[in-house]
Coordinates of C-alpha atoms in Angstrom, one line a residue:
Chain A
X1 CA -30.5 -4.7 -19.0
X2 CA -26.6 -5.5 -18.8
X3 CA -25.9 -1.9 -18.0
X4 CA -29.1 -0.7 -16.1
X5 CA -29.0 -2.9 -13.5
X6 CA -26.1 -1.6 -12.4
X7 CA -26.4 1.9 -13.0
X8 CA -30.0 1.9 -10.9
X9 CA -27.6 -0.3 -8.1
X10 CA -24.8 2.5 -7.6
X11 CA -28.0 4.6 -7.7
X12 CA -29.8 3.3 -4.7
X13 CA -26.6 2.3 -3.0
X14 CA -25.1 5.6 -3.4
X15 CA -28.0 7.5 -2.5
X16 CA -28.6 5.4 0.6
X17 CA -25.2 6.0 2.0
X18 CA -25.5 9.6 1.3
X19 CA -29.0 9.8 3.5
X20 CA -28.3 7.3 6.3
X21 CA -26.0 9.8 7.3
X22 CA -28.5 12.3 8.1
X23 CA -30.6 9.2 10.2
X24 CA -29.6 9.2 13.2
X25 CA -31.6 6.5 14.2
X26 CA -29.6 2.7 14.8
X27 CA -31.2 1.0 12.3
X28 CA -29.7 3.2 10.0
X29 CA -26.3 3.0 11.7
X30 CA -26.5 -0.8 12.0
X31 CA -27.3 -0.9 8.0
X32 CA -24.6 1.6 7.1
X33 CA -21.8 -0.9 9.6
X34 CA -23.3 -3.9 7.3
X35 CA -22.7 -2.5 3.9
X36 CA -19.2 -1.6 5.0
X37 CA -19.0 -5.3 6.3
X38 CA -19.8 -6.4 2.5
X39 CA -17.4 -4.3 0.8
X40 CA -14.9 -5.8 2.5
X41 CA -15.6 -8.9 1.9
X42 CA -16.4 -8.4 -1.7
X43 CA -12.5 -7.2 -1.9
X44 CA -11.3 -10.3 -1.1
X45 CA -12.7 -11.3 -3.7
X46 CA -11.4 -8.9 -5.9
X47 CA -7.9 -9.8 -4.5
X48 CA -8.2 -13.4 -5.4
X49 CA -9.5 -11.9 -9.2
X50 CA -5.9 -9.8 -9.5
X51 CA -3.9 -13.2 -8.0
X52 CA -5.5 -14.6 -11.3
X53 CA -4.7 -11.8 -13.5
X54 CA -0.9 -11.9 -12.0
X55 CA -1.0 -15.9 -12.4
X56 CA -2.4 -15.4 -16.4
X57 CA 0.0 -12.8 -17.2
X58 CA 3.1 -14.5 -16.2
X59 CA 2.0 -17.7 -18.1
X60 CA 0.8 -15.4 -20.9
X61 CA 4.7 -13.7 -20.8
X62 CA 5.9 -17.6 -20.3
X63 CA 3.8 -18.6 -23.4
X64 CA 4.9 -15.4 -26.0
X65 CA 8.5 -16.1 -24.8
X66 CA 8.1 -11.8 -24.5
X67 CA 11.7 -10.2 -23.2
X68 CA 12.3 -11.2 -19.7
X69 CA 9.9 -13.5 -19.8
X70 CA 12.4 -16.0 -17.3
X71 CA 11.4 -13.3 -14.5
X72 CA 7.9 -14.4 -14.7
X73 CA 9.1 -17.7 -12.9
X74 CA 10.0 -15.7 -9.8
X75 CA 6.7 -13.8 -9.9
X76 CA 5.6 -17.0 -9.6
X77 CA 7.7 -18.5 -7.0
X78 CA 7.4 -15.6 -4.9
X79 CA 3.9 -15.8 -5.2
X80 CA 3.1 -19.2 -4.3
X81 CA 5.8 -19.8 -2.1
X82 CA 4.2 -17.6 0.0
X83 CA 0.9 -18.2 -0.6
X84 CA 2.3 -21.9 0.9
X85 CA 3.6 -20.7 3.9
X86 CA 0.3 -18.4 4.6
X87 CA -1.8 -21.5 4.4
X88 CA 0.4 -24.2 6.1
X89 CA 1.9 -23.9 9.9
X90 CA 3.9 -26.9 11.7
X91 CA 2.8 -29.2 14.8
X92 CA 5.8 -29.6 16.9
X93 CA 9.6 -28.6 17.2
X94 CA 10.9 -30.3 13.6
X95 CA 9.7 -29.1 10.3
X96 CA 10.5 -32.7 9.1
X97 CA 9.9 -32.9 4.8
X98 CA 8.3 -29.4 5.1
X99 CA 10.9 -27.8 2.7
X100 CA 11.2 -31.1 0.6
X101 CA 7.6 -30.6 0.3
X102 CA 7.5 -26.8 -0.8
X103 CA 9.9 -27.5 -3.1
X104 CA 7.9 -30.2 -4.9
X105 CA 5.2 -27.9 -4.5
X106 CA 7.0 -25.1 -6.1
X107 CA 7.9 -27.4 -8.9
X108 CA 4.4 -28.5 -9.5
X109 CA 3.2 -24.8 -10.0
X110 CA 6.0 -23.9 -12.2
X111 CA 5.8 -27.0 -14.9
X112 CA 2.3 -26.1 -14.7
X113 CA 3.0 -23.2 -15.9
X114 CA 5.4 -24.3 -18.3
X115 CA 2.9 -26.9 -19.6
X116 CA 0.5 -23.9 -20.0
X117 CA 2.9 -21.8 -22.1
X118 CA 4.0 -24.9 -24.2
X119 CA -0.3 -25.1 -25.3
X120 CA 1.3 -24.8 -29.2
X121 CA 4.4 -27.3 -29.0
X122 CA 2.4 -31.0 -28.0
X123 CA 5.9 -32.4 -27.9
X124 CA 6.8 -30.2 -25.2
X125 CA 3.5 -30.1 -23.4
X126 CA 3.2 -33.4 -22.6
X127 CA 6.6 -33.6 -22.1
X128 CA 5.9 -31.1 -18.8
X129 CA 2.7 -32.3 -17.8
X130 CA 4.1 -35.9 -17.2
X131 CA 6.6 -34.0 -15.2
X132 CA 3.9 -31.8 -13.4
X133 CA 2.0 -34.6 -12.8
X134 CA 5.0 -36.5 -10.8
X135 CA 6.0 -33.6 -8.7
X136 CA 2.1 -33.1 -8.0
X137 CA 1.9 -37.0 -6.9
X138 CA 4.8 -36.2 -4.6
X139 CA 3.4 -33.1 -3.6
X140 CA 0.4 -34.6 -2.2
X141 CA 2.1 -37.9 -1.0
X142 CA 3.9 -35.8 1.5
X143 CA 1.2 -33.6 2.4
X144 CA -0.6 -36.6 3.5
X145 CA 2.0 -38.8 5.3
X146 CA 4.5 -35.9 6.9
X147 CA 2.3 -34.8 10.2
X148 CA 5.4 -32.6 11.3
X149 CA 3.4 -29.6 9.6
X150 CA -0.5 -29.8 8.4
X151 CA -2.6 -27.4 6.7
X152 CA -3.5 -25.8 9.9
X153 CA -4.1 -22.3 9.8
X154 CA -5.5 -19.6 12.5
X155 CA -4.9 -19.0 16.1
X156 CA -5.5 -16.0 18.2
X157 CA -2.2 -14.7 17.9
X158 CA -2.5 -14.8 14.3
X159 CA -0.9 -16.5 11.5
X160 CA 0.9 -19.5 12.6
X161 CA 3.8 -20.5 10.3
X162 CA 6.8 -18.9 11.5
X163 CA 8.2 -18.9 7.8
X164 CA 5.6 -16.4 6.7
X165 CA 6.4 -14.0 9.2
X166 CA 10.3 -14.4 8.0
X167 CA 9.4 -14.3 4.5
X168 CA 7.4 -10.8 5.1
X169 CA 10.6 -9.6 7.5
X170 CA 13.8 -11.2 5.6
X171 CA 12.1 -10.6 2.1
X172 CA 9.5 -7.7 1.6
X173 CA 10.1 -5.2 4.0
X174 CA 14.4 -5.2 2.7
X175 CA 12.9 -4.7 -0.9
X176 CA 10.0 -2.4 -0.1
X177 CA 12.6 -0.1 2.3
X178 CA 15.4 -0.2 0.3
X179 CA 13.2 0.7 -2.7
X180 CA 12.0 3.7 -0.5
X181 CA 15.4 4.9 0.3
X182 CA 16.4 4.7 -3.3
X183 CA 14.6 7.5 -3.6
X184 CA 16.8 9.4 -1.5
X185 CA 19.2 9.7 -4.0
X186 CA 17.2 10.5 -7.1
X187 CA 15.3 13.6 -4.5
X188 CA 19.4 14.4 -3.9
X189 CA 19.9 14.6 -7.5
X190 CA 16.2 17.0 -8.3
X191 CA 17.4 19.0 -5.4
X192 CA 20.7 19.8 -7.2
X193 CA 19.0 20.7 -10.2
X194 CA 15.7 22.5 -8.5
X195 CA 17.4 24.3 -5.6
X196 CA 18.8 27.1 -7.5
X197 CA 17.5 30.7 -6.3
X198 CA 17.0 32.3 -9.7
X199 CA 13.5 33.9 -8.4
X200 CA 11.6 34.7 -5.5
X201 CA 9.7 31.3 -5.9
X202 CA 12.4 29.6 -6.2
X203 CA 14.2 31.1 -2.9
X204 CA 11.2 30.2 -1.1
X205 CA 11.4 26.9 -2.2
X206 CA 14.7 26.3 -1.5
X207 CA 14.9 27.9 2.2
X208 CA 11.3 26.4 3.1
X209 CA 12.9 23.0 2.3
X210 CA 16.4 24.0 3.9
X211 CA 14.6 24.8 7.1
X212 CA 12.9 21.5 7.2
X213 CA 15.7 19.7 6.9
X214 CA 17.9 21.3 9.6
X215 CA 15.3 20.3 11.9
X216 CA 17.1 17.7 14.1
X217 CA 20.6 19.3 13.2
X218 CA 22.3 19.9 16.8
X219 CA 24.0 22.7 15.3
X220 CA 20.8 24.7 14.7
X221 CA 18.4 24.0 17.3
X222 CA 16.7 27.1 16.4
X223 CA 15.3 25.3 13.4
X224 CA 13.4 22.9 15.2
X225 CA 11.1 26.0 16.3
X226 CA 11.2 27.6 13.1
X227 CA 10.7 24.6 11.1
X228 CA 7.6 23.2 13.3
X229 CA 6.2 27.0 13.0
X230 CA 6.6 27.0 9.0
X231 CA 4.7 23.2 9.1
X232 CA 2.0 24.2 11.3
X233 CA 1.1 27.5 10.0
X234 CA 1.8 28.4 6.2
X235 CA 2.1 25.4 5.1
X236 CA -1.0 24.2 7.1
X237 CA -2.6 27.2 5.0
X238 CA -1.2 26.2 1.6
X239 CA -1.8 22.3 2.3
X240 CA -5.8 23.8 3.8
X241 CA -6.4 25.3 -0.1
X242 CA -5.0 22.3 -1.3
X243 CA -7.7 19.9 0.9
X244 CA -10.7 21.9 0.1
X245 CA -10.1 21.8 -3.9
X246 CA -9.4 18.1 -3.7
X247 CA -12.5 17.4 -1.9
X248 CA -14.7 19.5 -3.9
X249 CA -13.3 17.8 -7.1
X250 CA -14.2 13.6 -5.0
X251 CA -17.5 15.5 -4.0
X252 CA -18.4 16.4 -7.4
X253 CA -17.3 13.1 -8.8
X254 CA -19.3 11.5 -6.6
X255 CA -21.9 13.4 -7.2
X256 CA -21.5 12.6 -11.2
X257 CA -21.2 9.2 -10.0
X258 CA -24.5 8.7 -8.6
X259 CA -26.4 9.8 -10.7
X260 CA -25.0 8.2 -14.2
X261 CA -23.4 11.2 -15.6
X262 CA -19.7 9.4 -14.6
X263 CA -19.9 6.1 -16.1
X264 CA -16.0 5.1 -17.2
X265 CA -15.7 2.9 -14.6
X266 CA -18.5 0.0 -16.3
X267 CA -16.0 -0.5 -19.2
X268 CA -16.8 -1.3 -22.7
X269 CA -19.2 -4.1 -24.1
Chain B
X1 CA 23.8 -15.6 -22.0
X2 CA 27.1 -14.1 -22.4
X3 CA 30.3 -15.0 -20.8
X4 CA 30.7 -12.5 -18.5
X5 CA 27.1 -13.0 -16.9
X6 CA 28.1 -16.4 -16.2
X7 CA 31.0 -14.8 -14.2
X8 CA 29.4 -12.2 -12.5
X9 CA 26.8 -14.5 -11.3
X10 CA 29.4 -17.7 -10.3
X11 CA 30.9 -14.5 -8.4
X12 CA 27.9 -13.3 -6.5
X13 CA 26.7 -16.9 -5.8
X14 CA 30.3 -17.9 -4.4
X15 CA 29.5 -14.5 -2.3
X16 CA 26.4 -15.6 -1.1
X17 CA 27.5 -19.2 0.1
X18 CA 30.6 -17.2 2.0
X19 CA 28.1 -15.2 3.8
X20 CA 25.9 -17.9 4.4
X21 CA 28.6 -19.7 6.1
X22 CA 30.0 -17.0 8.2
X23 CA 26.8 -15.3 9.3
X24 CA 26.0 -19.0 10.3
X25 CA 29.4 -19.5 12.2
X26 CA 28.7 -15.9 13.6
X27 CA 25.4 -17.0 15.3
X28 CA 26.5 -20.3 16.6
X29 CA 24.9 -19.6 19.9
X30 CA 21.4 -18.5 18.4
X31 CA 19.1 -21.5 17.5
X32 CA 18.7 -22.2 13.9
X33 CA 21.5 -20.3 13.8
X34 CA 21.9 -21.9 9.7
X35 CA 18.7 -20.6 8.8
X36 CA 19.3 -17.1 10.3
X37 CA 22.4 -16.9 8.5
X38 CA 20.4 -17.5 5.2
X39 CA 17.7 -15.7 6.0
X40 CA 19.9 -12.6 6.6
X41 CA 22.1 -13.2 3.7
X42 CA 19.0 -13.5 1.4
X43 CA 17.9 -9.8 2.9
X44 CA 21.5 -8.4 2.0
X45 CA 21.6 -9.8 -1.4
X46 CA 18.0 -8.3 -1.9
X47 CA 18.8 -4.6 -0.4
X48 CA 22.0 -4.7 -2.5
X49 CA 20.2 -6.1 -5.5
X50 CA 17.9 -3.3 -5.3
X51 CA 21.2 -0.7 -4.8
X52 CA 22.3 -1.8 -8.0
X53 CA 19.7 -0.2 -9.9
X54 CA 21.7 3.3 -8.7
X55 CA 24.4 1.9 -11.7
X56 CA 22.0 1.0 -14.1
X57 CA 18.6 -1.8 -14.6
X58 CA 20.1 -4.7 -14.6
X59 CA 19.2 -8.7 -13.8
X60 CA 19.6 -8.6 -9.8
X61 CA 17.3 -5.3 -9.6
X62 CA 14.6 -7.0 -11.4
X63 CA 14.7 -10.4 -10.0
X64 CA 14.3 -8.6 -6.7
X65 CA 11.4 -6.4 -8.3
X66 CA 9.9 -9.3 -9.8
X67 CA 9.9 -11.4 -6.1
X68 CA 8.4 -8.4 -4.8
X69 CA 5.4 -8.1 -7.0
X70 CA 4.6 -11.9 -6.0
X71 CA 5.4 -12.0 -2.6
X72 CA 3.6 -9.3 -1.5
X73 CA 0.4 -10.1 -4.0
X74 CA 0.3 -13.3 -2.3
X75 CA 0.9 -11.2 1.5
X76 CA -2.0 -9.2 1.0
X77 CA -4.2 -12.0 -0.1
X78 CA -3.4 -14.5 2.4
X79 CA -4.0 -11.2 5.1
X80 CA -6.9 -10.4 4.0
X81 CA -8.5 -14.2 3.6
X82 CA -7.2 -14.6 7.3
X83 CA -8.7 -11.5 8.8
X84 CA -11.6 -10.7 7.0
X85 CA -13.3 -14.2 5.3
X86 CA -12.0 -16.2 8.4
X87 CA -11.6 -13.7 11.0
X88 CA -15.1 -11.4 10.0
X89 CA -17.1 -13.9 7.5
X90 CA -17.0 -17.5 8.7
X91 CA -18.1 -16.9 12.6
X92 CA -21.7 -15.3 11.1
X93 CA -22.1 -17.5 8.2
X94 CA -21.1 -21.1 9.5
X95 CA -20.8 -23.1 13.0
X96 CA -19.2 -26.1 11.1
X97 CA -16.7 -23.9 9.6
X98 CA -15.9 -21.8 12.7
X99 CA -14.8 -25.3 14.2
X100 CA -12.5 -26.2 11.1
X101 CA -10.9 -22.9 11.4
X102 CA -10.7 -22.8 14.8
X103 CA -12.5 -19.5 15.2
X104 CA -15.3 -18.9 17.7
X105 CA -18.8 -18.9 16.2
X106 CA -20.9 -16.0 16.5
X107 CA -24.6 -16.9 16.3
X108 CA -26.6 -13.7 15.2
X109 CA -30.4 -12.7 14.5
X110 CA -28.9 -11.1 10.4
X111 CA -26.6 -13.4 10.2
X112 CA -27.9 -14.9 7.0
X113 CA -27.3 -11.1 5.3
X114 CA -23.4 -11.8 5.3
X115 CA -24.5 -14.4 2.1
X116 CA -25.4 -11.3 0.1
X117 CA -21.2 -10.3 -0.2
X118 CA -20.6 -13.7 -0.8
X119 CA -23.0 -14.2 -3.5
X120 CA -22.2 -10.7 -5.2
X121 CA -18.3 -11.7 -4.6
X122 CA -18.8 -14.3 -6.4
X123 CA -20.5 -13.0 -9.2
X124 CA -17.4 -10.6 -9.7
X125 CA -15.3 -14.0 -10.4
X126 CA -17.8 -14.0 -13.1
X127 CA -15.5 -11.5 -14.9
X128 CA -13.2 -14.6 -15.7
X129 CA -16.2 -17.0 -17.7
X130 CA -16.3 -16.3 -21.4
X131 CA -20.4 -15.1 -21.4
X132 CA -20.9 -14.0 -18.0
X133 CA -18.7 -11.0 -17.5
X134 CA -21.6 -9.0 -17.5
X135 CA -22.6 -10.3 -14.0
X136 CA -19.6 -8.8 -12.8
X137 CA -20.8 -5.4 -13.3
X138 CA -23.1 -5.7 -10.0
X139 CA -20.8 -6.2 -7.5
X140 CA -18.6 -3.3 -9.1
X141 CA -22.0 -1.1 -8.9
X142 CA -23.1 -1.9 -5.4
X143 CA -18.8 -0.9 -4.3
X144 CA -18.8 2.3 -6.8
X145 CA -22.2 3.5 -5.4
X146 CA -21.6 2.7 -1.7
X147 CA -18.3 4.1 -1.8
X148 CA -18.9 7.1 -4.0
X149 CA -22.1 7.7 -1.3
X150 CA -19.5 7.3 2.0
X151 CA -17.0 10.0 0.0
X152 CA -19.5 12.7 -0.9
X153 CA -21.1 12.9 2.8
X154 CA -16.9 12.1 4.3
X155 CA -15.4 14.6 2.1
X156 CA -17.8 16.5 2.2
X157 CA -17.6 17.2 5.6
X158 CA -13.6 16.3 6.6
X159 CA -12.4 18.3 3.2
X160 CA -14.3 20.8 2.9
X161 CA -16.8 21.8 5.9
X162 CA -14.4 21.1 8.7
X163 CA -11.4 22.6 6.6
X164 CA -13.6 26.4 5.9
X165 CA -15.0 26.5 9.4
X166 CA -11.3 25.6 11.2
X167 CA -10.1 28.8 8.6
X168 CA -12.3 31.3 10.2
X169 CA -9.8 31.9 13.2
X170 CA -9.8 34.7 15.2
X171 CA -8.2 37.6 14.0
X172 CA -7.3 40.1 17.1
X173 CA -7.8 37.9 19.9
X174 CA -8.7 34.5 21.1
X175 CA -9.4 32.4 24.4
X176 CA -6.4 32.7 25.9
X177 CA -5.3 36.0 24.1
X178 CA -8.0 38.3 24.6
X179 CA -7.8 41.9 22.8
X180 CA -7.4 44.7 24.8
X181 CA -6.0 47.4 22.5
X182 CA -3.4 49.2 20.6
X183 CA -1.3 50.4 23.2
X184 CA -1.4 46.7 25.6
X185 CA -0.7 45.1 22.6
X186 CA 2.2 47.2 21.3
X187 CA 3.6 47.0 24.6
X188 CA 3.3 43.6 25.2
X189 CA 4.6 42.8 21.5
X190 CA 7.1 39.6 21.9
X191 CA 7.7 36.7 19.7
X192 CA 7.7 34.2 22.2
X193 CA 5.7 31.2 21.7
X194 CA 2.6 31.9 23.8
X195 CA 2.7 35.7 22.7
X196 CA -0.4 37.2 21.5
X197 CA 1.3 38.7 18.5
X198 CA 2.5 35.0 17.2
X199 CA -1.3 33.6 18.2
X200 CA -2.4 36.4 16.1
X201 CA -0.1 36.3 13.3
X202 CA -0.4 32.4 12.4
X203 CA -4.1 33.1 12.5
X204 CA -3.2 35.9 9.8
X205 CA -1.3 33.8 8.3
X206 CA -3.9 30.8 8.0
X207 CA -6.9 33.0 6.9
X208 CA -4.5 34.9 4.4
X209 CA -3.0 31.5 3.4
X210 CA -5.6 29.3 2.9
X211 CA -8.0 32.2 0.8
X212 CA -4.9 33.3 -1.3
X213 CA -4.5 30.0 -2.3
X214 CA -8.1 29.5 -3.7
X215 CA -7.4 32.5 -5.0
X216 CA -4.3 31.0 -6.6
X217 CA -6.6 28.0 -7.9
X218 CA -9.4 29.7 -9.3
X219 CA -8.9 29.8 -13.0
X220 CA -12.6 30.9 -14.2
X221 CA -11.4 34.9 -13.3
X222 CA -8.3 36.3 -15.3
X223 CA -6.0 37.0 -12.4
X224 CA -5.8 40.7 -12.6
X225 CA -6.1 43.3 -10.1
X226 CA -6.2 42.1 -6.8
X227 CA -7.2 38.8 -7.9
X228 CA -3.8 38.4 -9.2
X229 CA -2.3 40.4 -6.3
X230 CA -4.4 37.2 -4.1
X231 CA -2.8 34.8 -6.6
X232 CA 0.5 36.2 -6.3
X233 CA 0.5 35.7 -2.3
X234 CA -1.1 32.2 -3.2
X235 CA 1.9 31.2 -5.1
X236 CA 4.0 32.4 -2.4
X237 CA 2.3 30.4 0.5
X238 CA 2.1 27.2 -1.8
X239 CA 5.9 27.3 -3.0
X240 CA 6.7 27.7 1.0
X241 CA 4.6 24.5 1.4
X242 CA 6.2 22.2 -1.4
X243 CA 9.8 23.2 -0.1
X244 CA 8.7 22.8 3.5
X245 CA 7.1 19.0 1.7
X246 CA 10.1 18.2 -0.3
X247 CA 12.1 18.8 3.2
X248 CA 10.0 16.8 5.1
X249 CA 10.0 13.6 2.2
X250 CA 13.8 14.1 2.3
X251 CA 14.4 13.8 5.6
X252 CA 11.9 10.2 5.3
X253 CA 14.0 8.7 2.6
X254 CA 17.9 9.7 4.0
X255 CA 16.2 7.9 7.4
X256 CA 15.0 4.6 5.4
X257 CA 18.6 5.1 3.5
X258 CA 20.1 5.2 7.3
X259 CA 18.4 2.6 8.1
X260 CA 19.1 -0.1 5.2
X261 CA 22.7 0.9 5.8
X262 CA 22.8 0.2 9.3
X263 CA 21.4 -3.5 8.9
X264 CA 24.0 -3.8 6.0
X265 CA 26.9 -2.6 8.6
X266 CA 25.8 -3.8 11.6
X267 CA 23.4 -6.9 11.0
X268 CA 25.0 -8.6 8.1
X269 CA 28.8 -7.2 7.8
X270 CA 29.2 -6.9 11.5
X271 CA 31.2 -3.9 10.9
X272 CA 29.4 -1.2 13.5
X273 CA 28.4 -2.2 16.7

């Protein structure tokens, strides 16, 4: 019962997306638009289960006092910091005791945390929790009685709190970039070592990829031409073989999907 | 922690109040010119933080790593809670909660259906109680079987249909370069652009391309013959394309690299104009 339920439900649902395709009748279009409609909001969902998962395993690292376990704090910080400013926007000009108040907040979350980890040491424990529960007190105090910033949330032009937009443009996109170009240097260094002609594959490699990168170089404009021909035409070959095999291979595990033979993706118990 | 940690990091920390104070100075005439100087001292710290991991792992790379992971876990939750519970869910499902959201309600005839994620997304929170993990599994049956139905027809037909047909090109002559012969052809032969002898030999190239390099990935047929004469070619086209690849990803990183630099140089150092 625990697993056929829900191997007769990708059943049906799979075999009902398959056919409404062939329907072209609205009824059919209107139910296909709806399921899409759910598994997006069954995502969100999902989402909020992996915010748990990071929120357990960073206590759990807390708690086992594992090797950089200290980092775990600013998972955390980062985490709810910004969960704070995506659920909070301010009224007016002044932010008034908004920082004061993500700070307590901040402080709350991590003694919580703390007081978590500390489960086997009772000294300790209620040590933090007396504390957590004085930073929550003052947490709460000022969300009530500062009405410079509310929990206030949507408008048309989207989110509202100007610190989340700096957080996401002062914070993430300098990691996630810079991580990107870090890359640059470790391609430089496989370059070095695969770029050597020793065969005919190997030539074809590296001129292929010399070609492509002279593309903009003003002292070969040649290579723009060149280098759009070899993108658009053998490699749109080579990348063509590539497409079909890959999507034989998702229609056949699809395929095995439906119809029970692929089942890994239940688990155990 | 040793000594020399405590050093390094009184050293960065002095660093990072300096900048703080000059990148404030340097945007007096900005407003909240003092957080804008913070905000764009934090981002240098974090780009060089990330640099450092060029020397070796140490603790600025993963303090910026770890930020990262919680940050943007917490980015793409509060994004998605925004636009699809409150943007897509709560106008169908509830008038009283359009209004506390501030979102216009949308009355509808099906509305009540939009329960059925809800109920099923909350039966895949289920995974978290000690006994009722098994509920879980419906939710993740009715998104595996949906989306497993949407790929074999989608794939099916983008990867596969639509990728054999667009390989049967023509292979002496097309719309706008009809065939006429040997002799016109020979004497027309040019490798401009719009020539009918480069129309002709990228379709040769495509058709020859894209079956040598099936040919290349069909293991079930020793390749012998002119199987492995097909496989040969096949190798050849495919090595063409990873080089041409690696270029092109190249090319994408030294621009992100170009780009961190300049907001080092010019947006936090000053140093470029």
């Amino acid at each position: 019962m625990k697993r056929q339920i829900p191997y007769a439900l990708v059943f049906l649902f799979g075999l009902f997306m398959v056919f409404q395709y062939f329907v072209p009748h609205e009824s059919s279009e209107w139910a296909y638009e709806f399921l899409l409609d759910w598994i997006m909001i069954i995502g969100i969902f999902a989402l909020a289960l992996g915010i748990w998962s990071l929120f357990h395993l960073s206590v759990e690292k807390i708690r086992a006092r594992k090797e950089g376990h200290g980092y775990s704090y600013i998972t955390l910080a980062g985490l709810f910091v910004m969960i704070a400013f995506g659920f909070t926007a301010r009224h007016g000009e002044s932010w008034g005791f908004y920082l004061v108040w993500v700070f307590t907040y901040l402080m709350t979350i991590m003694l919580a945390a703390r007081t978590l980890a500390a489960s086997n040491e009772p000294g300790k424990r209620n040590m933090f929790m007396v504390a957590t529960l004085g930073f929550l007190v003052a947490t709460i105090a000022i969300a009530i009685f500062d009405d410079s910033w509310s929990f206030y949330f949507y408008t048309s032009e989207g989110l509202e709190n100007s610190m989340w937009r700096r957080f996401f443009d002062f914070v993430m996109m300098p990691i996630l970039s810079t991580m990107f170009s870090l890359l640059a240097f470790f391609i430089a260094s496989a370059a070095y070592r695969a770029f050597r002609a020793r065969n005919v594959l190997a030539t074809l490699l590296l001129v292929a990829a010399l070609i492509v990168m002279l593309r903009f170089n003003p002292w070969f404009p040649q290579m723009a031409g060149l280098s759009n021909w070899l993108m658009n035409v053998p490699n749109l070959a080579a990348q063509r073989a590539i497409v079909i095999g890959i999507g034989l291979g998702i229609v056949a595990t699809a395929l095995k999907v439906i119809l029970g033979i692929e089942r890994g993706y239940m688990g155990k118990g | 922690m040793k000594r020399s940690s405590y050093i390094v990091l009184g050293v960065v920390s002095a660093i990072f109040v300096l900048s703080w104070v000059m990148k404030s100075m340097s945007l007096s005439e900005v407003d909240d010119s003092i957080m804008q100087g913070f905000l764009l001292t934090v981002s240098a710290f974090l780009t060089l933080s990330i640099f450092s991991f060029l020397y070796k792992d140490n603790p600025f790379y993963k303090f910026a790593e770890h930020l990262f992971v919680g940050v943007s876990a917490a980015f793409w939750m509060c994004q998605g809670f925004w636009s699809t519970l409150v943007g897509n869910l709560i106008p169908r499902v509830s008038e009283s909660l359009s209004g506390f959201f501030m979102v216009p309600y949308q009355p509808g005839s099906f509305n009540f259906h939009y329960w059925i994620p809800v109920i099923l997304g909350l039966l895949l929170l289920m995974r978290l109680a000690p006994k009722g993990g098994w509920l879980s599994r419906w939710p993740l049956a009715f998104i595996v079987g949906t989306t497993a139905g949407l790929n074999f027809i989608k794939y099916l037909r983008s990867d596969f249909i639509d990728q054999v047909s667009s390989t049967f090109v023509p292979l002496l002559g097309d719309e706008t370069n009809k065939w006429t012969g040997v002799g016109d052809f020979f004497s027309n032969l040019s490798l401009s652009a719009d020539s009918q002898f480069v129309a002709l030999l990228a379709n040769w190239v495509i058709f020859v391309g894209v079956f040598s390099g099936l040919v290349y990935f069909f293991f079930s047929k020793e390749h012998k013959g002119v199987f492995g004469v097909g496989s040969r070619v096949g190798i050849w086209i495919l090595m063409i394309t990873f080089g041409a690849s690696f270029g092109y990803t190249v090319m994408g990183r030294i621009s992100l690299l170009v780009g961190r630099l300049t907001f080092l140089f010019r947006d936090w150092l000053g140093l470029i104009s």
